[in-house]
Tab-separated table of N, CA and C in Angstrom:
chain	number	residue	atom	x	y	z
A	11	MET	N	85.853	95.561	92.222
A	11	MET	CA	85.750	95.457	90.780
A	11	MET	C	84.679	96.414	90.279
A	12	GLN	N	84.955	97.044	89.171
A	12	GLN	CA	83.995	97.964	88.599
A	12	GLN	C	83.007	97.199	87.728
A	13	ASN	N	81.745	97.514	87.902
A	13	ASN	CA	80.694	96.878	87.134
A	13	ASN	C	80.655	97.509	85.748
A	14	THR	N	80.857	96.714	84.696
A	14	THR	CA	80.883	97.263	83.338
A	14	THR	C	79.514	97.757	82.914
A	15	ALA	N	78.449	97.293	83.567
A	15	ALA	CA	77.097	97.723	83.209
A	15	ALA	C	76.839	99.180	83.585
A	16	VAL	N	77.671	99.782	84.438
A	16	VAL	CA	77.440	101.167	84.831
A	16	VAL	C	77.610	102.115	83.648
A	17	ASN	N	78.273	101.677	82.592
A	17	ASN	CA	78.452	102.513	81.406
A	17	ASN	C	77.349	102.311	80.377
A	18	GLU	N	76.347	101.533	80.735
A	18	GLU	CA	75.256	101.226	79.822
A	18	GLU	C	74.164	102.285	79.945
A	19	GLU	N	73.814	102.882	78.841
A	19	GLU	CA	72.771	103.903	78.830
A	19	GLU	C	71.399	103.266	79.002
A	20	LEU	N	70.533	103.914	79.768
A	20	LEU	CA	69.163	103.448	79.960
A	20	LEU	C	68.221	104.201	79.035
A	21	GLU	N	67.188	103.521	78.613
A	21	GLU	CA	66.145	104.160	77.809
A	21	GLU	C	65.203	104.922	78.740
A	22	TRP	N	64.494	105.923	78.204
A	22	TRP	CA	63.577	106.725	79.008
A	22	TRP	C	62.487	105.867	79.651
A	23	ASN	N	62.052	104.856	78.957
A	23	ASN	CA	61.005	103.985	79.515
A	23	ASN	C	61.571	102.628	79.917
A	24	GLY	N	62.871	102.572	80.220
A	24	GLY	CA	63.547	101.331	80.604
A	24	GLY	C	63.096	100.834	81.968
A	25	THR	N	63.508	99.632	82.313
A	25	THR	CA	63.150	99.008	83.580
A	25	THR	C	64.321	99.097	84.552
A	26	LEU	N	64.035	99.536	85.773
A	26	LEU	CA	65.039	99.626	86.824
A	26	LEU	C	65.042	98.317	87.604
A	27	THR	N	66.222	97.724	87.779
A	27	THR	CA	66.318	96.443	88.471
A	27	THR	C	67.083	96.535	89.787
A	28	GLU	N	67.833	97.609	90.005
A	28	GLU	CA	68.627	97.747	91.228
A	28	GLU	C	67.935	98.678	92.209
A	29	ASP	N	68.082	98.372	93.504
A	29	ASP	CA	67.541	99.231	94.550
A	29	ASP	C	68.523	100.362	94.835
A	30	ALA	N	68.029	101.417	95.464
A	30	ALA	CA	68.891	102.519	95.858
A	30	ALA	C	69.895	102.034	96.893
A	31	GLN	N	71.099	102.582	96.832
A	31	GLN	CA	72.131	102.199	97.784
A	31	GLN	C	71.908	102.967	99.080
A	32	GLU	N	71.961	102.253	100.206
A	32	GLU	CA	71.792	102.896	101.505
A	32	GLU	C	73.039	103.704	101.829
A	33	TYR	N	72.838	104.918	102.309
A	33	TYR	CA	73.950	105.792	102.654
A	33	TYR	C	74.520	105.378	104.007
A	34	VAL	N	75.833	105.215	104.087
A	34	VAL	CA	76.506	104.830	105.319
A	34	VAL	C	77.420	105.969	105.741
A	35	LEU	N	77.239	106.459	106.970
A	35	LEU	CA	78.121	107.475	107.541
A	35	LEU	C	79.043	106.762	108.515
A	36	LEU	N	80.329	106.730	108.199
A	36	LEU	CA	81.304	106.062	109.049
A	36	LEU	C	81.831	107.022	110.110
A	37	PRO	N	82.194	106.509	111.289
A	37	PRO	CA	82.804	107.371	112.304
A	37	PRO	C	84.164	107.872	111.829
A	38	ALA	N	84.553	109.030	112.304
A	38	ALA	CA	85.874	109.568	111.962
A	38	ALA	C	86.943	108.582	112.412
A	39	GLY	N	87.988	108.453	111.613
A	39	GLY	CA	89.080	107.548	111.964
A	39	GLY	C	89.897	107.178	110.745
A	40	ASP	N	90.788	106.222	110.918
A	40	ASP	CA	91.678	105.758	109.851
A	40	ASP	C	91.100	104.494	109.216
A	41	TYR	N	91.085	104.464	107.874
A	41	TYR	CA	90.485	103.353	107.148
A	41	TYR	C	91.316	102.999	105.916
A	42	ASP	N	91.257	101.732	105.539
A	42	ASP	CA	91.776	101.292	104.249
A	42	ASP	C	90.750	101.671	103.187
A	43	PHE	N	91.219	101.971	101.982
A	43	PHE	CA	90.299	102.333	100.902
A	43	PHE	C	90.717	101.677	99.598
A	44	THR	N	89.764	101.642	98.671
A	44	THR	CA	90.002	101.200	97.300
A	44	THR	C	89.451	102.267	96.380
A	45	VAL	N	90.201	102.612	95.341
A	45	VAL	CA	89.706	103.558	94.341
A	45	VAL	C	88.886	102.755	93.331
A	46	ASP	N	87.573	103.001	93.310
A	46	ASP	CA	86.704	102.298	92.367
A	46	ASP	C	86.853	102.842	90.953
A	47	SER	N	86.949	104.168	90.839
A	47	SER	CA	87.041	104.768	89.507
A	47	SER	C	87.554	106.197	89.610
A	48	PHE	N	87.899	106.739	88.462
A	48	PHE	CA	88.236	108.159	88.404
A	48	PHE	C	87.781	108.707	87.065
A	49	ASP	N	87.334	109.958	87.099
A	49	ASP	CA	86.934	110.680	85.896
A	49	ASP	C	87.706	111.983	85.843
A	50	ARG	N	87.894	112.474	84.625
A	50	ARG	CA	88.532	113.776	84.439
A	50	ARG	C	87.457	114.849	84.471
A	51	GLY	N	87.765	115.939	85.138
A	51	GLY	CA	86.826	117.048	85.225
A	51	GLY	C	87.562	118.362	85.188
A	52	ARG	N	86.823	119.419	85.366
A	52	ARG	CA	87.394	120.767	85.327
A	52	ARG	C	86.829	121.567	86.483
A	53	HIS	N	87.714	122.163	87.251
A	53	HIS	CA	87.319	123.070	88.333
A	53	HIS	C	87.152	124.454	87.710
A	54	GLY	N	86.013	125.061	87.928
A	54	GLY	CA	85.716	126.353	87.312
A	54	GLY	C	86.381	127.541	87.965
A	55	GLY	N	87.048	127.329	89.065
A	55	GLY	CA	87.689	128.431	89.776
A	55	GLY	C	86.872	128.822	90.986
A	56	SER	N	87.566	129.291	92.020
A	56	SER	CA	86.915	129.725	93.246
A	56	SER	C	87.788	130.788	93.897
A	57	GLU	N	87.350	131.221	95.068
A	57	GLU	CA	88.116	132.206	95.809
A	57	GLU	C	89.512	131.675	96.168
A	58	LYS	N	89.588	130.370	96.458
A	58	LYS	CA	90.849	129.778	96.917
A	58	LYS	C	91.700	129.182	95.802
A	59	LEU	N	91.063	128.810	94.663
A	59	LEU	CA	91.795	128.079	93.638
A	59	LEU	C	91.339	128.514	92.249
A	60	PRO	N	92.272	128.872	91.358
A	60	PRO	CA	91.882	129.265	90.001
A	60	PRO	C	91.392	128.058	89.189
A	61	PRO	N	90.829	128.294	88.007
A	61	PRO	CA	90.390	127.173	87.167
A	61	PRO	C	91.555	126.209	86.889
A	62	CYS	N	91.246	124.908	86.929
A	62	CYS	CA	92.262	123.890	86.669
A	62	CYS	C	91.578	122.547	86.435
A	63	ASN	N	92.347	121.591	85.938
A	63	ASN	CA	91.834	120.235	85.793
A	63	ASN	C	91.650	119.616	87.173
A	64	LYS	N	90.759	118.616	87.241
A	64	LYS	CA	90.602	117.883	88.494
A	64	LYS	C	90.292	116.423	88.199
A	65	ALA	N	90.734	115.572	89.119
A	65	ALA	CA	90.415	114.148	89.071
A	65	ALA	C	89.270	113.925	90.049
A	66	ILE	N	88.213	113.278	89.587
A	66	ILE	CA	87.055	112.989	90.429
A	66	ILE	C	87.119	111.500	90.758
A	67	LEU	N	87.481	111.194	92.001
A	67	LEU	CA	87.674	109.818	92.429
A	67	LEU	C	86.432	109.282	93.137
A	68	LYS	N	86.111	108.035	92.891
A	68	LYS	CA	85.111	107.308	93.671
A	68	LYS	C	85.914	106.369	94.559
A	69	ILE	N	85.844	106.583	95.863
A	69	ILE	CA	86.631	105.833	96.821
A	69	ILE	C	85.705	105.027	97.719
A	70	ARG	N	85.989	103.727	97.816
A	70	ARG	CA	85.170	102.814	98.612
A	70	ARG	C	85.911	102.456	99.895
A	71	ILE	N	85.195	102.588	101.005
A	71	ILE	CA	85.728	102.221	102.312
A	71	ILE	C	84.761	101.223	102.941
A	72	THR	N	85.286	100.043	103.276
A	72	THR	CA	84.468	99.017	103.906
A	72	THR	C	84.894	98.887	105.360
A	73	ALA	N	83.927	98.986	106.259
A	73	ALA	CA	84.178	98.922	107.699
A	73	ALA	C	83.086	98.065	108.335
A	74	PRO	N	83.225	97.739	109.609
A	74	PRO	CA	82.187	96.953	110.278
A	74	PRO	C	80.793	97.598	110.202
A	75	GLN	N	80.724	98.914	110.125
A	75	GLN	CA	79.445	99.622	110.066
A	75	GLN	C	78.799	99.564	108.682
A	76	GLY	N	79.554	99.168	107.671
A	76	GLY	CA	79.048	99.099	106.307
A	76	GLY	C	80.072	99.623	105.322
A	77	THR	N	79.625	99.794	104.093
A	77	THR	CA	80.501	100.284	103.030
A	77	THR	C	80.060	101.682	102.616
A	78	ALA	N	81.003	102.597	102.605
A	78	ALA	CA	80.742	103.973	102.177
A	78	ALA	C	81.488	104.218	100.870
A	79	VAL	N	80.838	104.882	99.933
A	79	VAL	CA	81.479	105.289	98.683
A	79	VAL	C	81.488	106.809	98.667
A	80	LEU	N	82.686	107.370	98.608
A	80	LEU	CA	82.859	108.813	98.653
A	80	LEU	C	83.341	109.333	97.310
A	81	THR	N	82.981	110.553	97.014
A	81	THR	CA	83.555	111.262	95.875
A	81	THR	C	84.616	112.194	96.435
A	82	HIS	N	85.821	112.101	95.895
A	82	HIS	CA	86.924	112.943	96.352
A	82	HIS	C	87.582	113.582	95.140
A	83	ASN	N	87.725	114.898	95.164
A	83	ASN	CA	88.343	115.629	94.065
A	83	ASN	C	89.811	115.906	94.371
A	84	LEU	N	90.653	115.684	93.375
A	84	LEU	CA	92.057	116.065	93.433
A	84	LEU	C	92.280	117.122	92.360
A	85	PHE	N	92.733	118.291	92.771
A	85	PHE	CA	92.911	119.399	91.841
A	85	PHE	C	94.331	119.406	91.306
A	86	LEU	N	94.461	119.533	90.009
A	86	LEU	CA	95.760	119.521	89.355
A	86	LEU	C	96.271	120.956	89.235
A	87	HIS	N	96.778	121.458	90.349
A	87	HIS	CA	97.290	122.818	90.407
A	87	HIS	C	98.510	122.835	91.317
A	88	LYS	N	99.511	123.595	90.947
A	88	LYS	CA	100.777	123.654	91.680
A	88	LYS	C	100.573	124.011	93.158
A	89	SER	N	99.571	124.834	93.470
A	89	SER	CA	99.357	125.263	94.854
A	89	SER	C	98.910	124.126	95.766
A	90	VAL	N	98.404	123.029	95.197
A	90	VAL	CA	97.969	121.877	96.001
A	90	VAL	C	98.719	120.605	95.590
A	91	GLU	N	99.906	120.773	95.036
A	91	GLU	CA	100.698	119.635	94.573
A	91	GLU	C	100.991	118.650	95.700
A	92	ARG	N	101.177	119.140	96.918
A	92	ARG	CA	101.467	118.251	98.047
A	92	ARG	C	100.299	117.310	98.331
A	93	LEU	N	99.067	117.762	98.089
A	93	LEU	CA	97.904	116.891	98.273
A	93	LEU	C	97.889	115.782	97.227
A	94	LEU	N	98.264	116.121	96.002
A	94	LEU	CA	98.384	115.107	94.951
A	94	LEU	C	99.472	114.096	95.311
A	95	SER	N	100.607	114.602	95.781
A	95	SER	CA	101.707	113.721	96.175
A	95	SER	C	101.274	112.780	97.293
A	96	ALA	N	100.531	113.291	98.265
A	96	ALA	CA	100.065	112.454	99.380
A	96	ALA	C	99.173	111.326	98.867
A	97	PHE	N	98.295	111.625	97.909
A	97	PHE	CA	97.439	110.580	97.349
A	97	PHE	C	98.277	109.527	96.635
A	98	PHE	N	99.189	109.954	95.768
A	98	PHE	CA	99.998	108.998	95.014
A	98	PHE	C	100.958	108.215	95.915
A	99	GLU	N	101.419	108.801	97.023
A	99	GLU	CA	102.207	108.047	98.002
A	99	GLU	C	101.326	106.996	98.672
A	100	SER	N	100.082	107.352	98.941
A	100	SER	CA	99.160	106.442	99.618
A	100	SER	C	98.870	105.191	98.797
A	101	ILE	N	98.775	105.349	97.484
A	101	ILE	CA	98.472	104.182	96.641
A	101	ILE	C	99.745	103.493	96.150
A	102	GLY	N	100.906	103.983	96.616
A	102	GLY	CA	102.167	103.317	96.325
A	102	GLY	C	102.821	103.685	95.015
A	103	GLN	N	102.301	104.689	94.295
A	103	GLN	CA	102.933	105.088	93.033
A	103	GLN	C	104.125	106.011	93.252
A	104	LYS	N	104.060	106.874	94.267
A	104	LYS	CA	105.123	107.858	94.498
A	104	LYS	C	105.917	107.480	95.737
A	105	LYS	N	107.219	107.663	95.630
A	105	LYS	CA	108.113	107.487	96.772
A	105	LYS	C	108.555	108.872	97.224
A	106	LYS	N	108.626	109.067	98.535
A	106	LYS	CA	109.009	110.369	99.102
A	106	LYS	C	110.352	110.815	98.539
A	107	GLY	N	110.404	112.076	98.081
A	107	GLY	CA	111.632	112.654	97.566
A	107	GLY	C	111.956	112.320	96.125
A	108	VAL	N	111.104	111.507	95.470
A	108	VAL	CA	111.346	111.100	94.088
A	108	VAL	C	110.240	111.673	93.206
A	109	PRO	N	110.581	112.446	92.156
A	109	PRO	CA	109.549	112.978	91.257
A	109	PRO	C	108.736	111.847	90.618
A	110	LEU	N	107.477	112.123	90.319
A	110	LEU	CA	106.592	111.131	89.726
A	110	LEU	C	105.789	111.755	88.599
A	111	GLN	N	105.767	111.085	87.461
A	111	GLN	CA	104.831	111.454	86.406
A	111	GLN	C	103.550	110.674	86.696
A	112	MET	N	102.461	111.382	86.975
A	112	MET	CA	101.209	110.747	87.382
A	112	MET	C	100.694	109.815	86.285
A	113	ASP	N	100.337	108.597	86.669
A	113	ASP	CA	99.799	107.609	85.744
A	113	ASP	C	98.367	107.292	86.178
A	114	TRP	N	97.414	108.012	85.633
A	114	TRP	CA	96.016	107.895	86.044
A	114	TRP	C	95.409	106.561	85.639
A	115	ARG	N	95.983	105.898	84.641
A	115	ARG	CA	95.461	104.587	84.233
A	115	ARG	C	95.609	103.566	85.346
A	116	MET	N	96.581	103.772	86.216
A	116	MET	CA	96.857	102.835	87.306
A	116	MET	C	96.052	103.143	88.572
A	117	VAL	N	95.299	104.232	88.583
A	117	VAL	CA	94.587	104.649	89.792
A	117	VAL	C	93.387	103.746	90.119
A	118	PRO	N	92.488	103.441	89.167
A	118	PRO	CA	91.367	102.558	89.512
A	118	PRO	C	91.870	101.201	89.996
A	119	GLY	N	91.320	100.752	91.118
A	119	GLY	CA	91.735	99.494	91.714
A	119	GLY	C	92.843	99.645	92.742
A	120	SER	N	93.460	100.823	92.812
A	120	SER	CA	94.525	101.065	93.782
A	120	SER	C	93.951	101.075	95.194
A	121	THR	N	94.806	100.722	96.150
A	121	THR	CA	94.404	100.719	97.546
A	121	THR	C	95.348	101.579	98.362
A	122	GLY	N	94.858	102.042	99.498
A	122	GLY	CA	95.662	102.851	100.391
A	122	GLY	C	94.978	103.000	101.727
A	123	ARG	N	95.414	103.988	102.474
A	123	ARG	CA	94.857	104.248	103.800
A	123	ARG	C	94.676	105.756	103.952
A	124	CYS	N	93.586	106.123	104.629
A	124	CYS	CA	93.276	107.545	104.776
A	124	CYS	C	92.690	107.847	106.151
A	125	ARG	N	92.669	109.114	106.478
A	125	ARG	CA	91.995	109.629	107.675
A	125	ARG	C	90.657	110.170	107.193
A	126	LEU	N	89.587	109.644	107.766
A	126	LEU	CA	88.237	110.043	107.394
A	126	LEU	C	87.682	110.971	108.463
A	127	GLY	N	87.037	112.041	108.033
A	127	GLY	CA	86.388	112.962	108.955
A	127	GLY	C	84.913	113.060	108.638
A	128	ILE	N	84.205	113.839	109.442
A	128	ILE	CA	82.777	114.077	109.239
A	128	ILE	C	82.586	115.572	109.041
A	129	ARG	N	81.786	115.918	108.050
A	129	ARG	CA	81.544	117.323	107.725
A	129	ARG	C	80.052	117.577	107.619
A	130	GLU	N	79.633	118.726	108.083
A	130	GLU	CA	78.246	119.145	107.914
A	130	GLU	C	78.216	120.306	106.932
A	131	TYR	N	77.291	120.229	105.988
A	131	TYR	CA	77.173	121.267	104.972
A	131	TYR	C	75.708	121.366	104.555
A	132	GLU	N	75.148	122.536	104.683
A	132	GLU	CA	73.756	122.802	104.311
A	132	GLU	C	72.800	121.772	104.901
A	133	GLY	N	73.016	121.453	106.176
A	133	GLY	CA	72.120	120.546	106.888
A	133	GLY	C	72.369	119.069	106.652
A	134	ASN	N	73.353	118.716	105.833
A	134	ASN	CA	73.676	117.317	105.574
A	134	ASN	C	74.995	116.962	106.242
A	135	THR	N	75.087	115.730	106.728
A	135	THR	CA	76.308	115.226	107.342
A	135	THR	C	76.879	114.150	106.430
A	136	TYR	N	78.172	114.242	106.161
A	136	TYR	CA	78.789	113.258	105.283
A	136	TYR	C	80.264	113.082	105.634
A	137	ASN	N	80.842	112.003	105.123
A	137	ASN	CA	82.262	111.739	105.326
A	137	ASN	C	83.091	112.478	104.292
A	138	GLU	N	84.289	112.857	104.697
A	138	GLU	CA	85.262	113.422	103.766
A	138	GLU	C	86.650	112.955	104.160
A	139	ILE	N	87.506	112.829	103.174
A	139	ILE	CA	88.882	112.406	103.434
A	139	ILE	C	89.677	113.626	103.884
A	140	LYS	N	90.290	113.487	105.052
A	140	LYS	CA	91.081	114.569	105.628
A	140	LYS	C	92.548	114.488	105.222
A	141	ARG	N	93.058	113.243	105.068
A	141	ARG	CA	94.449	113.073	104.651
A	141	ARG	C	94.666	111.653	104.162
A	142	PHE	N	95.702	111.500	103.366
A	142	PHE	CA	96.132	110.192	102.894
A	142	PHE	C	97.444	109.842	103.587
A	143	TYR	N	97.581	108.572	103.975
A	143	TYR	CA	98.810	108.100	104.611
A	143	TYR	C	99.714	107.461	103.568
A	144	PRO	N	101.041	107.591	103.721
A	144	PRO	CA	101.956	106.902	102.806
A	144	PRO	C	101.723	105.393	102.857
A	145	LYS	N	101.930	104.738	101.730
A	145	LYS	CA	101.696	103.292	101.642
A	145	LYS	C	102.536	102.538	102.665
A	146	GLU	N	103.745	102.972	102.858
A	146	GLU	CA	104.612	102.315	103.830
A	146	GLU	C	105.150	103.359	104.785
A	147	GLY	N	105.260	102.980	106.022
A	147	GLY	CA	105.791	103.903	107.012
A	147	GLY	C	105.115	103.690	108.345
A	148	PRO	N	105.592	104.405	109.361
A	148	PRO	CA	105.098	104.176	110.717
A	148	PRO	C	103.623	104.523	110.916
A	149	LYS	N	103.047	105.414	110.106
A	149	LYS	CA	101.652	105.796	110.290
A	149	LYS	C	100.693	104.829	109.622
A	150	TYR	N	101.209	103.922	108.792
A	150	TYR	CA	100.355	102.984	108.072
A	150	TYR	C	100.265	101.696	108.880
A	151	GLN	N	99.180	101.574	109.642
A	151	GLN	CA	98.959	100.399	110.457
A	151	GLN	C	97.671	99.748	109.993
A	152	ALA	N	97.777	98.691	109.242
A	152	ALA	CA	96.598	98.018	108.687
A	152	ALA	C	95.703	97.499	109.794
A	153	GLY	N	94.388	97.662	109.576
A	153	GLY	CA	93.400	97.077	110.470
A	153	GLY	C	92.989	97.927	111.654
A	154	SER	N	93.584	99.068	111.911
A	154	SER	CA	93.154	99.866	113.060
A	154	SER	C	92.079	100.854	112.636
A	155	PHE	N	91.004	100.853	113.380
A	155	PHE	CA	89.890	101.785	113.092
A	155	PHE	C	89.782	102.770	114.194
């Protein structure tokens, strides 16, 4: 569930009541996930991808080692349409071989399964989603880590 207080603006001299969240690095593997939220953003363009809209997802994965919250970007560009399709298949909105008009209102709270990897960048180690599994099918085996 999304905390409605996260949209509350703080005053400059306000009081902080929550502690910092401990960072959890999960081992690479397959995990169930929940989409906590999504925001609309804009990709400014890069060597690999021209400027385009992007969805900024907050994805929560709970495992025996703890709970990790990842930020995952989905780029709205024809060259990566298959990645978008994989995400929407994972949360059960898209069926293989059937066109889908993306319904972003239905994304928060959606659940699915993904392959999690570990990446090192500028001296930091963090989790990243390597792939999304279809909601139903032989690769979707609930509970295996």
